[in-house]
JSON list of C-alpha atoms in Angstrom, two decimals:
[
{"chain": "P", "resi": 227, "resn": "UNK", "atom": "CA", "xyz": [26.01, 2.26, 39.87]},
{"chain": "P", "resi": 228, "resn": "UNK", "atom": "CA", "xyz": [22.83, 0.79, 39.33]},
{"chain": "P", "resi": 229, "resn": "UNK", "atom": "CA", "xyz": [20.69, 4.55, 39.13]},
{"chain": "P", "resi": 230, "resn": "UNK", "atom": "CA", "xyz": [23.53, 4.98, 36.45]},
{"chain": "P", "resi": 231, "resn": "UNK", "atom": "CA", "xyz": [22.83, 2.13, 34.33]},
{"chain": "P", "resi": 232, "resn": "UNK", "atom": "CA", "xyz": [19.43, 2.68, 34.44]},
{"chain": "P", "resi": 233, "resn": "UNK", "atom": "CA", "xyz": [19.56, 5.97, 33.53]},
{"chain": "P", "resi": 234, "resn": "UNK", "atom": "CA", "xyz": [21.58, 5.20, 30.60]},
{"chain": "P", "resi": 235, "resn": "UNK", "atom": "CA", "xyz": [19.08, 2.56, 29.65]},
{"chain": "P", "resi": 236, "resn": "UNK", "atom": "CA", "xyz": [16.05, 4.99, 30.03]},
{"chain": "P", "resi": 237, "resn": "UNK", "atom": "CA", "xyz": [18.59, 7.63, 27.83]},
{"chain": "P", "resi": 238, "resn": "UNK", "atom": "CA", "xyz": [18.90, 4.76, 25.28]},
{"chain": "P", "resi": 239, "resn": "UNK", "atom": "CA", "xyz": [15.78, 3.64, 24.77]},
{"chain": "P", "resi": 240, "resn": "UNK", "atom": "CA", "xyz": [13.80, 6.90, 25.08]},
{"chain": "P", "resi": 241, "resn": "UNK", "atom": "CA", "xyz": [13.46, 7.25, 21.18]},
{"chain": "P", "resi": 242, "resn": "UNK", "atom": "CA", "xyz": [12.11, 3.86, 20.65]},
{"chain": "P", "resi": 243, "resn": "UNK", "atom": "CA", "xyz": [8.28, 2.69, 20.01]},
{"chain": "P", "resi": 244, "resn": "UNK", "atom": "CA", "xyz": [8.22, -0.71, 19.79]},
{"chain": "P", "resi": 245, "resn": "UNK", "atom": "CA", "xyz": [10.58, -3.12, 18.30]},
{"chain": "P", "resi": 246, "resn": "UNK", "atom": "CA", "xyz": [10.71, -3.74, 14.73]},
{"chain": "P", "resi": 247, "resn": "UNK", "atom": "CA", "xyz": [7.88, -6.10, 13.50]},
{"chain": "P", "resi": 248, "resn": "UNK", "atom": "CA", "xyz": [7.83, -8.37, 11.10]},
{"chain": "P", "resi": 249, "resn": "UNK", "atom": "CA", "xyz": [6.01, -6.82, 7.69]},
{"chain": "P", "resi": 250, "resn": "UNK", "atom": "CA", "xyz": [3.04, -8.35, 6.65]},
{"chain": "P", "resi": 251, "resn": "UNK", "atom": "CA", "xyz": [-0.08, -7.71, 4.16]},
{"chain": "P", "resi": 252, "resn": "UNK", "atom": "CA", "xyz": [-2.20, -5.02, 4.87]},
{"chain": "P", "resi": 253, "resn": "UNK", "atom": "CA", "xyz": [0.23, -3.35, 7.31]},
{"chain": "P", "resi": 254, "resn": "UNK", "atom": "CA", "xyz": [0.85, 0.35, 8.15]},
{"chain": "P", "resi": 255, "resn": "UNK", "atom": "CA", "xyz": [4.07, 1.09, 9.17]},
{"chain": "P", "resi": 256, "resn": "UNK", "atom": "CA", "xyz": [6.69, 3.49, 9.59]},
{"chain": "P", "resi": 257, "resn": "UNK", "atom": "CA", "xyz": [10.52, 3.69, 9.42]},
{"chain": "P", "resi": 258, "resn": "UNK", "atom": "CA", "xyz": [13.42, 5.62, 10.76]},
{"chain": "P", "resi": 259, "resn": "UNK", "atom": "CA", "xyz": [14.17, 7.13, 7.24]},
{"chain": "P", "resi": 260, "resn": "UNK", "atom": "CA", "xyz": [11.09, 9.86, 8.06]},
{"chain": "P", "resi": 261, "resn": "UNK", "atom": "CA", "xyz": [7.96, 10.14, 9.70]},
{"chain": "P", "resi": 262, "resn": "UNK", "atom": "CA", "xyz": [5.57, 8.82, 6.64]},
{"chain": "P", "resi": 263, "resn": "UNK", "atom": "CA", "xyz": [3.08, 6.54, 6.68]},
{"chain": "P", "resi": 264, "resn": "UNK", "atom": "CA", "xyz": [2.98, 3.93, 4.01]},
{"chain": "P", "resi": 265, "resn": "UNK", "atom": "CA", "xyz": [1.08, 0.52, 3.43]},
{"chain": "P", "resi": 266, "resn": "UNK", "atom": "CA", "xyz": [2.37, -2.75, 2.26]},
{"chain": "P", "resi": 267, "resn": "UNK", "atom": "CA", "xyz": [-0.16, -3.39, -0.46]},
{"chain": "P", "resi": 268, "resn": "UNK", "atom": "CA", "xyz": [0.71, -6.58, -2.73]},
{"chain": "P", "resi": 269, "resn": "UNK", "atom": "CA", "xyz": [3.79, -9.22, -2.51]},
{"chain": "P", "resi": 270, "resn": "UNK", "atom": "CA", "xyz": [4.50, -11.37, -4.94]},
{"chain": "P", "resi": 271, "resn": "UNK", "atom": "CA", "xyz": [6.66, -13.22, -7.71]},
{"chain": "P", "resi": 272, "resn": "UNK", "atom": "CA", "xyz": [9.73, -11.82, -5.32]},
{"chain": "P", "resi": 273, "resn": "UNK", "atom": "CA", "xyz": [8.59, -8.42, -5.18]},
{"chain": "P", "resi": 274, "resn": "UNK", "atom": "CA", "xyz": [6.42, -6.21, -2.69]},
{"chain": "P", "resi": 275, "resn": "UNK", "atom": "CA", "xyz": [4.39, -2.73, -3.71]},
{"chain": "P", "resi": 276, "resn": "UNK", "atom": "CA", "xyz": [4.50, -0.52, -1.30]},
{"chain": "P", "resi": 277, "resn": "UNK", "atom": "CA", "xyz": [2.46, 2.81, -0.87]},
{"chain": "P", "resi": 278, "resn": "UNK", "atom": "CA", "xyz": [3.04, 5.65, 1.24]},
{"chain": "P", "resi": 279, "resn": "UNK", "atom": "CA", "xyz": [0.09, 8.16, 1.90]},
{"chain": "P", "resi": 280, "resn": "UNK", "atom": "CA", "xyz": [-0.03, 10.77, -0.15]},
{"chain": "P", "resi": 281, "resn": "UNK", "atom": "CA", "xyz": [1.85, 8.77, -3.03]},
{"chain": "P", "resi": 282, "resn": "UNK", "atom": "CA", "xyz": [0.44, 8.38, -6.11]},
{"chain": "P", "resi": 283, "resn": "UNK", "atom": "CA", "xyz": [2.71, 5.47, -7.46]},
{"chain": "P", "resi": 284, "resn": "UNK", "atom": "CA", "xyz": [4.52, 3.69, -4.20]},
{"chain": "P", "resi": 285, "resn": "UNK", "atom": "CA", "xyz": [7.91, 1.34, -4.55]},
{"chain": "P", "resi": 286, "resn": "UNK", "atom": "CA", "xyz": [7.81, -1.81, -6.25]},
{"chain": "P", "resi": 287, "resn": "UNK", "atom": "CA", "xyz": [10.62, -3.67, -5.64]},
{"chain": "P", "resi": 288, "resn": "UNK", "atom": "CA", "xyz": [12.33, -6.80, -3.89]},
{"chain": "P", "resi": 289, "resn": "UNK", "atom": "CA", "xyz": [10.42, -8.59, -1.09]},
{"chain": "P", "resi": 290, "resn": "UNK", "atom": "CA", "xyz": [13.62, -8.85, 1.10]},
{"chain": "P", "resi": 291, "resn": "UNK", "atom": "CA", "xyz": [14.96, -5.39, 1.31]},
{"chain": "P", "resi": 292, "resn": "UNK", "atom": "CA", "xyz": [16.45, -3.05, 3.80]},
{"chain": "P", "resi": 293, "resn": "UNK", "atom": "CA", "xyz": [13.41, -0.85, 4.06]},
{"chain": "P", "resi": 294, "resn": "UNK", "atom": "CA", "xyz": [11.22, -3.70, 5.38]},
{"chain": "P", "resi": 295, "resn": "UNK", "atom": "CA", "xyz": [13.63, -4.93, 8.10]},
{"chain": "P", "resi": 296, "resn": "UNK", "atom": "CA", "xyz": [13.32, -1.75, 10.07]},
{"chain": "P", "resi": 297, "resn": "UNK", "atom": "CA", "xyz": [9.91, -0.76, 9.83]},
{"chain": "P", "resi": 298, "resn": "UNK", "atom": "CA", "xyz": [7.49, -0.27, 13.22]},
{"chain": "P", "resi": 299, "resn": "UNK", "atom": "CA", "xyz": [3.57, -1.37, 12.83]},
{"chain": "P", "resi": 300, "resn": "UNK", "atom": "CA", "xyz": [1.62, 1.79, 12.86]},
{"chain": "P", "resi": 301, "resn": "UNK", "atom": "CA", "xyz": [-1.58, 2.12, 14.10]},
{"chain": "P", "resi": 302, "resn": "UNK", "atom": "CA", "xyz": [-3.90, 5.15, 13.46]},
{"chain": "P", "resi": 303, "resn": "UNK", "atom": "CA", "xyz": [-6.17, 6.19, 16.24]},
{"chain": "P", "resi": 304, "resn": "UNK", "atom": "CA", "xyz": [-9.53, 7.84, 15.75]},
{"chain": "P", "resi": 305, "resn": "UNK", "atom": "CA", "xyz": [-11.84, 9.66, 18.50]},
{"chain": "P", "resi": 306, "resn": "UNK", "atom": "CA", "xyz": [-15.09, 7.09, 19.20]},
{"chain": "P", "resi": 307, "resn": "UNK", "atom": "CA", "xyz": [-17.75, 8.33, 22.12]},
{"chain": "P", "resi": 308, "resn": "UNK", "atom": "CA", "xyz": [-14.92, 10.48, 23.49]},
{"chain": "P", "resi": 309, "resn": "UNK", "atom": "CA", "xyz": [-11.65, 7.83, 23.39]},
{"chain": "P", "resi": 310, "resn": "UNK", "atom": "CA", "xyz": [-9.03, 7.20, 20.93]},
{"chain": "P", "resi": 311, "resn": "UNK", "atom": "CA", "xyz": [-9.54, 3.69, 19.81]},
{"chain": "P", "resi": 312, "resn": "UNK", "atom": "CA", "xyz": [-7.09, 2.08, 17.39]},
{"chain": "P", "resi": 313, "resn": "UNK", "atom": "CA", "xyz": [-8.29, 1.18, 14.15]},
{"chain": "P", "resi": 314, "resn": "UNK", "atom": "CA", "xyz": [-9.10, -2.19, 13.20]},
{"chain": "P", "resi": 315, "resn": "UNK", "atom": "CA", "xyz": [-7.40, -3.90, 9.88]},
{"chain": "P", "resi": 316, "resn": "UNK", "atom": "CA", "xyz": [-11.38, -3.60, 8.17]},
{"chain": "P", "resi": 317, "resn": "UNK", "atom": "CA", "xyz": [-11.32, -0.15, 9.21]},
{"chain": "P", "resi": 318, "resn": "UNK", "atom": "CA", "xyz": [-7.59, 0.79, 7.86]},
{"chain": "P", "resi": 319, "resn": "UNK", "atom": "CA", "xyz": [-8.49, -1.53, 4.49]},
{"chain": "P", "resi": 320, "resn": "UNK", "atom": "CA", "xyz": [-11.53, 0.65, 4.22]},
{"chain": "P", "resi": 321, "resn": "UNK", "atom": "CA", "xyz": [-9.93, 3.88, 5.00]},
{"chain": "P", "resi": 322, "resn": "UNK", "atom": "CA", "xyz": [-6.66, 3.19, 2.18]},
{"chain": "P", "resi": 323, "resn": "UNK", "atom": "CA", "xyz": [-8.92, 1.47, -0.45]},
{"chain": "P", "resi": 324, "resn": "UNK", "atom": "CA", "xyz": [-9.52, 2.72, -4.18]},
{"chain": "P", "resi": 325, "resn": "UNK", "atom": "CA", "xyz": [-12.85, 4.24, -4.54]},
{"chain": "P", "resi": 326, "resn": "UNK", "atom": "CA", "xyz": [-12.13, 4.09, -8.41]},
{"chain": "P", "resi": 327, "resn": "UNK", "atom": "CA", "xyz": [-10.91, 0.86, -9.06]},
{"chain": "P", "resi": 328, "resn": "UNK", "atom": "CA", "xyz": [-11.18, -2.48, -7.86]},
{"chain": "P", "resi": 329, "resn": "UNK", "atom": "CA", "xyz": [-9.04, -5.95, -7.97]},
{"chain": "P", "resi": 330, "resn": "UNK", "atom": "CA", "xyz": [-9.78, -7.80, -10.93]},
{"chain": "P", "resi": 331, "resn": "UNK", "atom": "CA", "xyz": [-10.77, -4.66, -13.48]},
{"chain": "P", "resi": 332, "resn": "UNK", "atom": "CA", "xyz": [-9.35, -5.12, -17.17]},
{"chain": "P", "resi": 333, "resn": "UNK", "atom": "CA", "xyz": [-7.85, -1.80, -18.98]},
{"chain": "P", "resi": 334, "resn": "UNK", "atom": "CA", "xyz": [-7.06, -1.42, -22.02]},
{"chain": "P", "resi": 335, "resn": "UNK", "atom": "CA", "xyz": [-4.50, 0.67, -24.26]},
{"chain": "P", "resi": 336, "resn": "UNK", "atom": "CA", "xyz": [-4.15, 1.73, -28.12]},
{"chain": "P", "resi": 337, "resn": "UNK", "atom": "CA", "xyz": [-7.31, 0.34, -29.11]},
{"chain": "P", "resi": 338, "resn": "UNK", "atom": "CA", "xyz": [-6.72, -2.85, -27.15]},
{"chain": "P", "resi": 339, "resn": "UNK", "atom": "CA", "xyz": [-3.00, -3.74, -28.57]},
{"chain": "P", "resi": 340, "resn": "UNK", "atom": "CA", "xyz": [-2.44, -3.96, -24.57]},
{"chain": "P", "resi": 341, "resn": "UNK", "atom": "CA", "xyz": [-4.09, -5.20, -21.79]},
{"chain": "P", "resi": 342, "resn": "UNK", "atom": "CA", "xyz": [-4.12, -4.86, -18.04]},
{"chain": "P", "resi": 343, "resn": "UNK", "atom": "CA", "xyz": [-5.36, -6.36, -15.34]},
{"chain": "P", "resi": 344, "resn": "UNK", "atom": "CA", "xyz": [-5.92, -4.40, -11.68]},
{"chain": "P", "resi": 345, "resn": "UNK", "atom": "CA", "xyz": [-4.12, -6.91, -9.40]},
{"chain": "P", "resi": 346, "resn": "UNK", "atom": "CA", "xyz": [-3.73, -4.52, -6.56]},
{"chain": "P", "resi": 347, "resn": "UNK", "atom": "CA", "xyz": [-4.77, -0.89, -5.34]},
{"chain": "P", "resi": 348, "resn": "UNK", "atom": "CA", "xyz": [-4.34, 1.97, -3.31]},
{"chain": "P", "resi": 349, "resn": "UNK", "atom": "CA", "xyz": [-5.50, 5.00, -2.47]},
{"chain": "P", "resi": 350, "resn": "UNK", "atom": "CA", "xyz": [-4.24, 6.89, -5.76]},
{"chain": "P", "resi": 351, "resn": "UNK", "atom": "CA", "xyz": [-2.63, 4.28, -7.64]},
{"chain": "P", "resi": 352, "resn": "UNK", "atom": "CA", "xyz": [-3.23, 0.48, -8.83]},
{"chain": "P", "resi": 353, "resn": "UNK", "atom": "CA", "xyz": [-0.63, -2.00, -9.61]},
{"chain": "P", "resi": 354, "resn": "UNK", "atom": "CA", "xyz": [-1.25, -3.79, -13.08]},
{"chain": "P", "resi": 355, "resn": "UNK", "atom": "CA", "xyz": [0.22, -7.06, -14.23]},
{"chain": "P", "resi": 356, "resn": "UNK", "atom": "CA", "xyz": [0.07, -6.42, -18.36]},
{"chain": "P", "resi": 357, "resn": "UNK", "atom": "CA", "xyz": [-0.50, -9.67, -21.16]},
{"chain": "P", "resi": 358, "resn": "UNK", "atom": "CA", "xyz": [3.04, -10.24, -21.05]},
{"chain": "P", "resi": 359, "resn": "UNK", "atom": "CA", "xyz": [3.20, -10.66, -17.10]},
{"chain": "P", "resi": 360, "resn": "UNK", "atom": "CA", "xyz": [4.79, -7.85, -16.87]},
{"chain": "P", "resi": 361, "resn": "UNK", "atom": "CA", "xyz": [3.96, -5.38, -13.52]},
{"chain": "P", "resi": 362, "resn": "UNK", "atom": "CA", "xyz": [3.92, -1.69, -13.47]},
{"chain": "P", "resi": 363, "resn": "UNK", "atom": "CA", "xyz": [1.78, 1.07, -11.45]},
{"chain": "P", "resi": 364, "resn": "UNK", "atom": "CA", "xyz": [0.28, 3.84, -12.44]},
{"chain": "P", "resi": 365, "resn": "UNK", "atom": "CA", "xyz": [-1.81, 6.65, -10.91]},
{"chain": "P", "resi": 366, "resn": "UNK", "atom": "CA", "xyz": [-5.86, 7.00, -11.11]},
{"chain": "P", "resi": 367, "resn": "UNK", "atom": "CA", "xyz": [-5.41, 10.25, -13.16]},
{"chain": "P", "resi": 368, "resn": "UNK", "atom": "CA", "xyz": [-3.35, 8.17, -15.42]},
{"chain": "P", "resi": 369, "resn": "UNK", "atom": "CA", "xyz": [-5.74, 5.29, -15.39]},
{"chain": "P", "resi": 370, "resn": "UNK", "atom": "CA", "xyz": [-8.54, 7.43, -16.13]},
{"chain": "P", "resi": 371, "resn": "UNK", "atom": "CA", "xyz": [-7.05, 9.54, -18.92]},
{"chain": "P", "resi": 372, "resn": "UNK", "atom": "CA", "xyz": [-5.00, 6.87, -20.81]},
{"chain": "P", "resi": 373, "resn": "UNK", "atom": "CA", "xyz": [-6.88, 3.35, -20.52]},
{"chain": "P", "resi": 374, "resn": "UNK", "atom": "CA", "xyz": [-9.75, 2.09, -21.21]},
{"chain": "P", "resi": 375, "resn": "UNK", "atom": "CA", "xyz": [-11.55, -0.04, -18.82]},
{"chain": "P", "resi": 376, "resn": "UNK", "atom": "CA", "xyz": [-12.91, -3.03, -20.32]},
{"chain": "P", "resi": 377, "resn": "UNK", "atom": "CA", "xyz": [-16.17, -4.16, -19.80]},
{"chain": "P", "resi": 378, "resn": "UNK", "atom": "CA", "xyz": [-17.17, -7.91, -19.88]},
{"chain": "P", "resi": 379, "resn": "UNK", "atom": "CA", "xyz": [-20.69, -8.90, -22.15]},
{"chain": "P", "resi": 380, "resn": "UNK", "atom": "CA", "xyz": [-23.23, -10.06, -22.11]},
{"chain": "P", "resi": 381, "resn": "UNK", "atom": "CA", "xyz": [-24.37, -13.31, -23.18]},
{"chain": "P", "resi": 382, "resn": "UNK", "atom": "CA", "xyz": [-27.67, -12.75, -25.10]},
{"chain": "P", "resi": 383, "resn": "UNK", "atom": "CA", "xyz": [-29.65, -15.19, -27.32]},
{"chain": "P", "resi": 384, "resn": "UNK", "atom": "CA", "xyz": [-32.76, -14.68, -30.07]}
]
């Protein structure tokens, strides 16, 4: 009886990782709806912005959602003097940052009647928080082709 409960256990649990982990900033993960990767970017004001891989926008939505409550911590591996070594949380911040656009950038639209500020990015998107404290995403083709970013001055005296 006991090789048959065992068995059943090994049957049951074949499919499963690791448990479900708690989501938190920064964090790759992956859940049973498919295979993708995505990154939990910004929470906030309720809300989390989420950002899968190849996604050029992501899911903004509530912070305490269904999607979250099943998700497993994923950790990319990459080949270092001949092993696989996990990736370190510098290393996968590195890897899924913006080369284009950084936290804290000011855009611009219609000749300035609205205004952005970058409060979060990804790899192909940013999330913006406009004047009215509004949020919305957008893609870096977008960004580039529709704002304009806004550049501080100079102070400068006679």
């Amino acid at each position: 009886a006991k090789q048959i409960v065992e068995g059943y256990h090994t049957l049951l649990a074949r499919g499963l990782k690791s448990p479900a982990s708690p989501a938190r900033l920064g964090m790759l993960f992956k859940t049973p709806l498919d295979g993708k990767v995505r990154r939990y970017v910004w929470e906030g004001e309720g809300r989390v912005w989420i950002v899968g891989e190849t996604d050029s926008y992501g899911w903004l939505g509530p912070l305490n959602g269904p999607l979250l409550e099943y998700c497993e911590e994923y950790r990319p591996k990459r080949r270092r003097d001949g092993k696989m070594v996990e990736l370190t949380d510098a290393e996968i911040e590195e890897e899924w940052s913006n080369p284009d656009w950084k936290v804290g950038d000011v855009l611009s639209q219609h000749q300035r009647q609205y205004s952005f500020e970058i409060i979060a990015t990804a790899q192909q998107s940013a999330l913006l928080r406009g004047a009215d404290g509004r949020l919305t995403v957008d893609s870096n083709s977008n960004l580039k082709q529709y704002y304009k970013r806004e550049v501080k001055g100079l102070e400068g005296g006679w």
